[in-house]
Coordinates of C-alpha atoms and ligand atoms in Angstrom, one line a residue:
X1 CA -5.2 25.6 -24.7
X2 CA -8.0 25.5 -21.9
X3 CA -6.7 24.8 -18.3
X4 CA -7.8 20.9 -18.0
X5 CA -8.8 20.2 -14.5
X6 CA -9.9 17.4 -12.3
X7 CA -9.4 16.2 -8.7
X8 CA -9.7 12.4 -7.4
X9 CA -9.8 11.1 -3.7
X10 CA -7.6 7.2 -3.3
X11 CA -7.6 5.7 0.2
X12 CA -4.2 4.0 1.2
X13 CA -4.0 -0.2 1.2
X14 CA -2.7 -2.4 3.7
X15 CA -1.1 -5.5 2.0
X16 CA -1.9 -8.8 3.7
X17 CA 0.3 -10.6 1.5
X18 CA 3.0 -8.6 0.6
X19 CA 4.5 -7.2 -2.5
X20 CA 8.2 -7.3 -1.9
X21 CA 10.6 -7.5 -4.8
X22 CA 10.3 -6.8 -8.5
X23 CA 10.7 -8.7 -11.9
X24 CA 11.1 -6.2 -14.0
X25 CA 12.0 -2.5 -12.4
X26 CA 10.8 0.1 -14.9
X27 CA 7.0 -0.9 -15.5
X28 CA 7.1 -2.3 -11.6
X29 CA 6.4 -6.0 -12.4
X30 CA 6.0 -7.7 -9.4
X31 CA 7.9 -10.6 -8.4
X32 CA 5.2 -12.1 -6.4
X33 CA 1.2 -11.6 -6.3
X34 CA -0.4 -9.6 -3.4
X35 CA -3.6 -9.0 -1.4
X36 CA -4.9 -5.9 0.4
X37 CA -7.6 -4.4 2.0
X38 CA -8.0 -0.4 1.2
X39 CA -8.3 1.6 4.2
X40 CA -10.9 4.1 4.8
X41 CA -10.3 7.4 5.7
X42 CA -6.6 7.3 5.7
X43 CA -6.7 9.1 2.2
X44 CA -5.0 11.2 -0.5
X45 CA -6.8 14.1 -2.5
X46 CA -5.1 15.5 -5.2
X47 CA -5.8 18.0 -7.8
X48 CA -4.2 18.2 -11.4
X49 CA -4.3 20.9 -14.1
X50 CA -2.6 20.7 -17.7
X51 CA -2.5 23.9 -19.3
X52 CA 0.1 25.5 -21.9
X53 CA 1.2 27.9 -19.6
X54 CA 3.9 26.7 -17.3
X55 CA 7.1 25.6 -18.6
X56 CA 7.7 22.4 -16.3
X57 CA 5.3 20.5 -14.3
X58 CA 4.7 21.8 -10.4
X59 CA 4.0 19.8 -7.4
X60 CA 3.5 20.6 -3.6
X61 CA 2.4 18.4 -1.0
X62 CA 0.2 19.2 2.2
X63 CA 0.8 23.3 0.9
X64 CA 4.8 22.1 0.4
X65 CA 6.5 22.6 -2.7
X66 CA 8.3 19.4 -4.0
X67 CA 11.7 19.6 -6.2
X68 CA 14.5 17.2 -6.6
X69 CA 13.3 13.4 -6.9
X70 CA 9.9 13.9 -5.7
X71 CA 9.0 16.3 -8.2
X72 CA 11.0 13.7 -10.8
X73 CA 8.7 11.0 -10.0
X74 CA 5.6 12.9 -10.7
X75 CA 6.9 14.1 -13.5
X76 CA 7.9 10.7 -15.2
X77 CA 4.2 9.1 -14.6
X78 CA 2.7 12.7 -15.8
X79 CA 5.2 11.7 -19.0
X80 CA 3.3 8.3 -19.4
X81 CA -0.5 10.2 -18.6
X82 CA 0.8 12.8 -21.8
X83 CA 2.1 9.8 -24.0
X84 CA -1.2 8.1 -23.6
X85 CA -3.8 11.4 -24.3
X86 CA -1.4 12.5 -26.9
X87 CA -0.6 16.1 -25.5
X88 CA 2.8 17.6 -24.2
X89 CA 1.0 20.0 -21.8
X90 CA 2.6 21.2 -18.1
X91 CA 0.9 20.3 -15.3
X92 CA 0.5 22.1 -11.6
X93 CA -0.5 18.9 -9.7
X94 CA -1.5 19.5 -5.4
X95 CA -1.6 16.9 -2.6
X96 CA -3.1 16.4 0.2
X97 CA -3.0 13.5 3.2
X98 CA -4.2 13.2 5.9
X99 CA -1.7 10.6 7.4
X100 CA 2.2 10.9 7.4
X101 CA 4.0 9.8 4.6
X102 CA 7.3 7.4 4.4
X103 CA 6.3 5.8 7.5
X104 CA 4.9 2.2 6.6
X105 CA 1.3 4.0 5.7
X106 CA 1.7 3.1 1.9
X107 CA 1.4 6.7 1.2
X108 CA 2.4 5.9 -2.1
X109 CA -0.2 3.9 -2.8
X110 CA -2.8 6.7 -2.0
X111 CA -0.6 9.3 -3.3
X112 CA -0.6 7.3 -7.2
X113 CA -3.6 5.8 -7.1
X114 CA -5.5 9.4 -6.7
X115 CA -2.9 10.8 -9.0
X116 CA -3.3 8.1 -12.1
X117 CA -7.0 8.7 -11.5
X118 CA -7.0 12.9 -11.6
X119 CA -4.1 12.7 -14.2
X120 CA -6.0 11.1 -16.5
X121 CA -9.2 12.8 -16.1
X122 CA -7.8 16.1 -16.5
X123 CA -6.0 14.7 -19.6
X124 CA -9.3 14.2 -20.7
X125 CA -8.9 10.4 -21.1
X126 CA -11.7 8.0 -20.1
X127 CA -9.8 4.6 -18.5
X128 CA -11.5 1.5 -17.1
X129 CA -10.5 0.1 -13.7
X130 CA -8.0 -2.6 -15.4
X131 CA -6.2 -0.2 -17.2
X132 CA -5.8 2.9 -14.1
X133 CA -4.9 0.2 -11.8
X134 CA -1.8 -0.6 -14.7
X135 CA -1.1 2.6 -14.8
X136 CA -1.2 3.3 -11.3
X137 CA 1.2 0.2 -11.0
X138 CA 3.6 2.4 -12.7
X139 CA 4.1 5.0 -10.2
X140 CA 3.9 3.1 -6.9
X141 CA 3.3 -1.0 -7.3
X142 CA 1.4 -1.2 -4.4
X143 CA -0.7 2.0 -5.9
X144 CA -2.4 -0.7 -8.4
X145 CA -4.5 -1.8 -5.5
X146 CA -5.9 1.2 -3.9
X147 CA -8.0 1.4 -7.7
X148 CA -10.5 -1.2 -7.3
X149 CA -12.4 -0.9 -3.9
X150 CA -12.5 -3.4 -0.8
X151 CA -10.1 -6.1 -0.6
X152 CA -8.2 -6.7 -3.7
X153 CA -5.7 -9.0 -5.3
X154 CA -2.8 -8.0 -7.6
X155 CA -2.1 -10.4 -10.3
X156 CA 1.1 -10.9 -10.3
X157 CA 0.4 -11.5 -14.1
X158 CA 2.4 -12.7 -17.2
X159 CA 3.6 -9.5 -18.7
X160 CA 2.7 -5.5 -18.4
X161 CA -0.7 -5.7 -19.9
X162 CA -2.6 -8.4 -17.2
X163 CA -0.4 -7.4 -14.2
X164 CA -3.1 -4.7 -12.3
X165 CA -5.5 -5.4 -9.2
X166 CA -9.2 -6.4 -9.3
X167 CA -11.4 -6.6 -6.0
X168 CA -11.9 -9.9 -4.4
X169 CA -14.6 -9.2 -2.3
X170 CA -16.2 -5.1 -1.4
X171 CA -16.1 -3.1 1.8
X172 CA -18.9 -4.9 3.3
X173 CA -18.0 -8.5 3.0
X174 CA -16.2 -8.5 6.1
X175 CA -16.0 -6.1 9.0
X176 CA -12.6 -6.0 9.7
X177 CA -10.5 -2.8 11.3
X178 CA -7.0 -1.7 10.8
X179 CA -5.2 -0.2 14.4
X180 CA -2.6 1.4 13.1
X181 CA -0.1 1.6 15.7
X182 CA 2.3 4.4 15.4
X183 CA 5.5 4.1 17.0
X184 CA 8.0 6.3 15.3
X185 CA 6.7 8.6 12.4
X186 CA 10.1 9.5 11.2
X187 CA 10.1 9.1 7.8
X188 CA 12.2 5.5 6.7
X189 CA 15.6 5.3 6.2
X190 CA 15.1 3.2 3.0
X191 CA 11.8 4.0 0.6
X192 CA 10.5 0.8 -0.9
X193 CA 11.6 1.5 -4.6
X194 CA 15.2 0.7 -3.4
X195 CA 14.0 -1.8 -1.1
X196 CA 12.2 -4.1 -3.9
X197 CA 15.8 -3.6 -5.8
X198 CA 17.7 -5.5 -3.1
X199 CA 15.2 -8.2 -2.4
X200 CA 16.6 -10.4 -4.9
X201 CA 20.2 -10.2 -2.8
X202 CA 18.9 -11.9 0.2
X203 CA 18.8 -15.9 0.2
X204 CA 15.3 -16.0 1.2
X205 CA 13.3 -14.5 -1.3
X206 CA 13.5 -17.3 -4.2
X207 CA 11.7 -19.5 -1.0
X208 CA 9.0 -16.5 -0.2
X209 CA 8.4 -15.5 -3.7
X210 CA 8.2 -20.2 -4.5
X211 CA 5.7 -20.0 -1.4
X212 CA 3.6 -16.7 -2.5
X213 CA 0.7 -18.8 -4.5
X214 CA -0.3 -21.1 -1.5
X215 CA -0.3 -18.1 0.8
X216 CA -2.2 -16.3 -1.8
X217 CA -4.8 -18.9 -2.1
X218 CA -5.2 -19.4 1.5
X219 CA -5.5 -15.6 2.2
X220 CA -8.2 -15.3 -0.2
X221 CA -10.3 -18.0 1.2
X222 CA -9.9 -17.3 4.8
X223 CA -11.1 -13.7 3.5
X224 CA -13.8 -14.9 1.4
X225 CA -15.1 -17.3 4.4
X226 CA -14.3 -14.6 7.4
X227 CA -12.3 -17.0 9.0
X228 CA -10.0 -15.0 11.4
X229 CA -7.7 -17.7 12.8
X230 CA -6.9 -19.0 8.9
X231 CA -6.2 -15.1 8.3
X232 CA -4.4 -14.4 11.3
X233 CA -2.1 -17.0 10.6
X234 CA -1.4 -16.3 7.0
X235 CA -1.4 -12.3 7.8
X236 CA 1.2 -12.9 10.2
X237 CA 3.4 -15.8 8.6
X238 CA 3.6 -13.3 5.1
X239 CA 4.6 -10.3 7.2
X240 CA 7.4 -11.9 8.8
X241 CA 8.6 -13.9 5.7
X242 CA 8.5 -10.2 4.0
X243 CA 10.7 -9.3 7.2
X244 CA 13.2 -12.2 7.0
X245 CA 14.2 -11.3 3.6
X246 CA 14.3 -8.1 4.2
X247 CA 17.2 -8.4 7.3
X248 CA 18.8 -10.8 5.3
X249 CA 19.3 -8.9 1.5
X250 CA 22.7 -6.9 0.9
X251 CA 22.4 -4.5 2.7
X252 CA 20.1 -5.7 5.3
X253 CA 17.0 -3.9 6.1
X254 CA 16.2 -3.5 9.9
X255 CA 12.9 -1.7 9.8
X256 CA 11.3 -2.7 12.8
X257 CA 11.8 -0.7 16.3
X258 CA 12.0 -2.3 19.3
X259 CA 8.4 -1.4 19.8
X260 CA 7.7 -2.7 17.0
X261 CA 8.3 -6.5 18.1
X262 CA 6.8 -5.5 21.8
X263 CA 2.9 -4.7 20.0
X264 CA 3.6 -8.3 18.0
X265 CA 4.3 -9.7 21.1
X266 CA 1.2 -8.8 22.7
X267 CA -1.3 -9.0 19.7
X268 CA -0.1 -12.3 19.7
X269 CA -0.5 -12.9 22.9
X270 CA -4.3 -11.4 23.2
X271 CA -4.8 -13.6 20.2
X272 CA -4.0 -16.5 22.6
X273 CA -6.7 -15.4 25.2
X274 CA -9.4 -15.0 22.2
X275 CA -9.2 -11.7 20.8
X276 CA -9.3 -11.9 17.2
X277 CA -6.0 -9.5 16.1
X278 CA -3.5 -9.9 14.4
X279 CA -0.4 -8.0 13.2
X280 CA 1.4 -7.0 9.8
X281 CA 4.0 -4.6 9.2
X282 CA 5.5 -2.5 5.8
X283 CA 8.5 -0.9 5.1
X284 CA 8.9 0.9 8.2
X285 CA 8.4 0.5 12.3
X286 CA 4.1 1.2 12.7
X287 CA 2.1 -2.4 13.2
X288 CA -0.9 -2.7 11.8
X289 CA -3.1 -4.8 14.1
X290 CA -6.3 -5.9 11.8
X291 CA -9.3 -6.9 13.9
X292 CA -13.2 -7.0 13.2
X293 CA -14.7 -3.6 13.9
X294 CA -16.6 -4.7 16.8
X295 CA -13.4 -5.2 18.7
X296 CA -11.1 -2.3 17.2
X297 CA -11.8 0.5 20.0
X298 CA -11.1 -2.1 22.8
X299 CA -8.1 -3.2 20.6
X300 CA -7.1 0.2 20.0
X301 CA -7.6 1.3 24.3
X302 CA -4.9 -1.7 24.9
X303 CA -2.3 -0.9 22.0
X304 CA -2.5 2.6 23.4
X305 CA -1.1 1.6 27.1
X306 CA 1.7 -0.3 25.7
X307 CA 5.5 1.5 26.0
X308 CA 6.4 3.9 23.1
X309 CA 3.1 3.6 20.9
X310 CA 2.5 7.2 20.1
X311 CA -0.9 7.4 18.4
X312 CA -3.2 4.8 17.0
X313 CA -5.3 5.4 14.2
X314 CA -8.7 3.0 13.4
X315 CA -9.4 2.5 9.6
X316 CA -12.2 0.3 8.2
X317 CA -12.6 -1.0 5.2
X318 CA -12.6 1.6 2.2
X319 CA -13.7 1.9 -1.2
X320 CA -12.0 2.6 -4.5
X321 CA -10.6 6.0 -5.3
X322 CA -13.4 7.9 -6.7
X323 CA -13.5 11.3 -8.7
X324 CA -15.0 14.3 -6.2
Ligands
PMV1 O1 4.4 0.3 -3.6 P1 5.7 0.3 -2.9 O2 6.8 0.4 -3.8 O3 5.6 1.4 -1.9 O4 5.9 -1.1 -2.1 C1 5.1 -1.5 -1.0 C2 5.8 -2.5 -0.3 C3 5.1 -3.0 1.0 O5 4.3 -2.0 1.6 C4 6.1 -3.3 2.0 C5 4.3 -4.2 0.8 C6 2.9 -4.1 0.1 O6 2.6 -5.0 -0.6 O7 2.3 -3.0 0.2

């Protein structure tokens, strides 16, 4: 058999309101509907190749070879890519990013969204949005919404076939920046796949998950409208109900530093003097402080004074992942 090639570029996706918690594990069904703006520039490229030659799939990352569960999890979606094209062909798959991964960067999200795209290319399969956003779904949830480009919602859905993301509005419907400040970038104690697994132990998350369609709605027409303060408040309120259940599952998930709370102290603060900022924060310690572009350098000069902030990085909004 020919060596089947292809290579596909996904940016990573900063979830405004978050995707916490699943309702079914194996085809990631969410528990709750989510919204999130793709960020440009912070980005995965990777490269696939089926051929008959090799007798088990290979994977490195950033020039690293992967085994053990990384390589598993590859392996597994490539099993769902082969199921679907029909062919039981190996496949050499290479990574690149150029942000750190398993530090609240949704490097997952780039990492599956560019794989389900290459994957199937290579495969020499011809999907529509709807159906690599599903499948993207299947290696990383939040994956699903680094397909479509811009902001994007992921319907939450009735089943596998209508649970996949579609974009909301594109990348030039509202300026907005993402200052991604980076305070530790260890990678997390606790990757999100085991995370969603203990949501449903903590008290809170029948409340958040009850709550998740007014948020939703309100998000997407603060969005829509570019009205900051209605986003700011909703941005902020989702992150910290994401947080709450988090501290309080079985057992509890601390993934904020104190540095963490000290940059959502004073985003909110500068908020209160008029700067349009706000803050939300993933699975791990870095804040992202969204502002509109205009203001993101001066945002970024003032996160960058503040005790313990390491690096921040300013990402616009990006498009959908894209075949190069
Ligand atoms: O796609 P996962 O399994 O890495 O989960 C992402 C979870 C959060 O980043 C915390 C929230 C989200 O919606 O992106």
């Amino acid at each position: 058999m020919p060596a089947l090639n292809a290579t596909a570029l996904a940016n990573s996706n900063i979830a405004f309101i978050k995707y916490w918690g699943n309702r079914e594990e194996t085809l990631r069904l969410p528990a709750n509907g989510s919204i999130s703006m793709n960020l440009e520039g912070l980005e995965t490229r990777t490269s696939v190749t089926f051929s008959g030659n090799g007798q088990k799939d290979s994977l490195t990352i950033n020039n690293k070879s992967i085994t053990g569960p990384g390589l598993k999890r590859v392996n597994d979606f490539l099993d769902l890519v082969r199921q679907m094209a029909g062919i039981n062909a190996c496949a050499e798959v290479e990574s690149k990013s150029n942000f750190p991964a398993g530090a609240g960067i949704a490097s997952s999200a780039a990492a599956f969204s560019a794989l389900a795209l290459a994957a199937t290319k290579a495969a020499g399969l011809e999907l529509g949005e709807a159906d690599l956003s599903r499948l993207a779904r299947r290696g990383s949830g939040s994956a699903c919404r680094s397909i479509p480009g811009g902001f994007v919602e992921w319907q939450v859905g009735t089943g596998e076939a209508d649970s996949y993301a579609v974009s909301i509005a594109p990348p030039g419907h509202w300026d907005l920046a993402d200052c991604i400040v980076v305070v530790s970038s260890e990678h997390k104690a606790t990757g999100s796949t085991e995370g969603h697994a203990l949501a449903g132990t903590s008290p809170l998350q029948f409340a958040r998950v009850a709550d998740t369609p007014r948020r939703l709605e309100i998000c997407r027409n603060a969005i829509l409208q570019r009205d900051f303060d209605a986003f700011a408040e909703i941005v902020e309120l989702d992150s910290n109900m994401m947080h709450a259940v988090m501290m309080t599952s079985r057992p509890p998930l601390f993934y904020w530093q104190p540095s963490s709370l000290t940059v959502m102290q004073a985003v909110r603060s500068e908020r209160a003097k008029g700067l349009p900022v706000c803050y939300t924060i993933d699975a791990g310690p870095n804040v992202h402080v969204i502002t509109e572009k205009t203001q993101a350098e001066q945002v970024a000069a003032l996160l960058r004074t503040l005790p313990d902030v390491t690096e921040v990085r300013i990402a616009s909004v990006g498009g959908p992942a894209r075949l190069i």
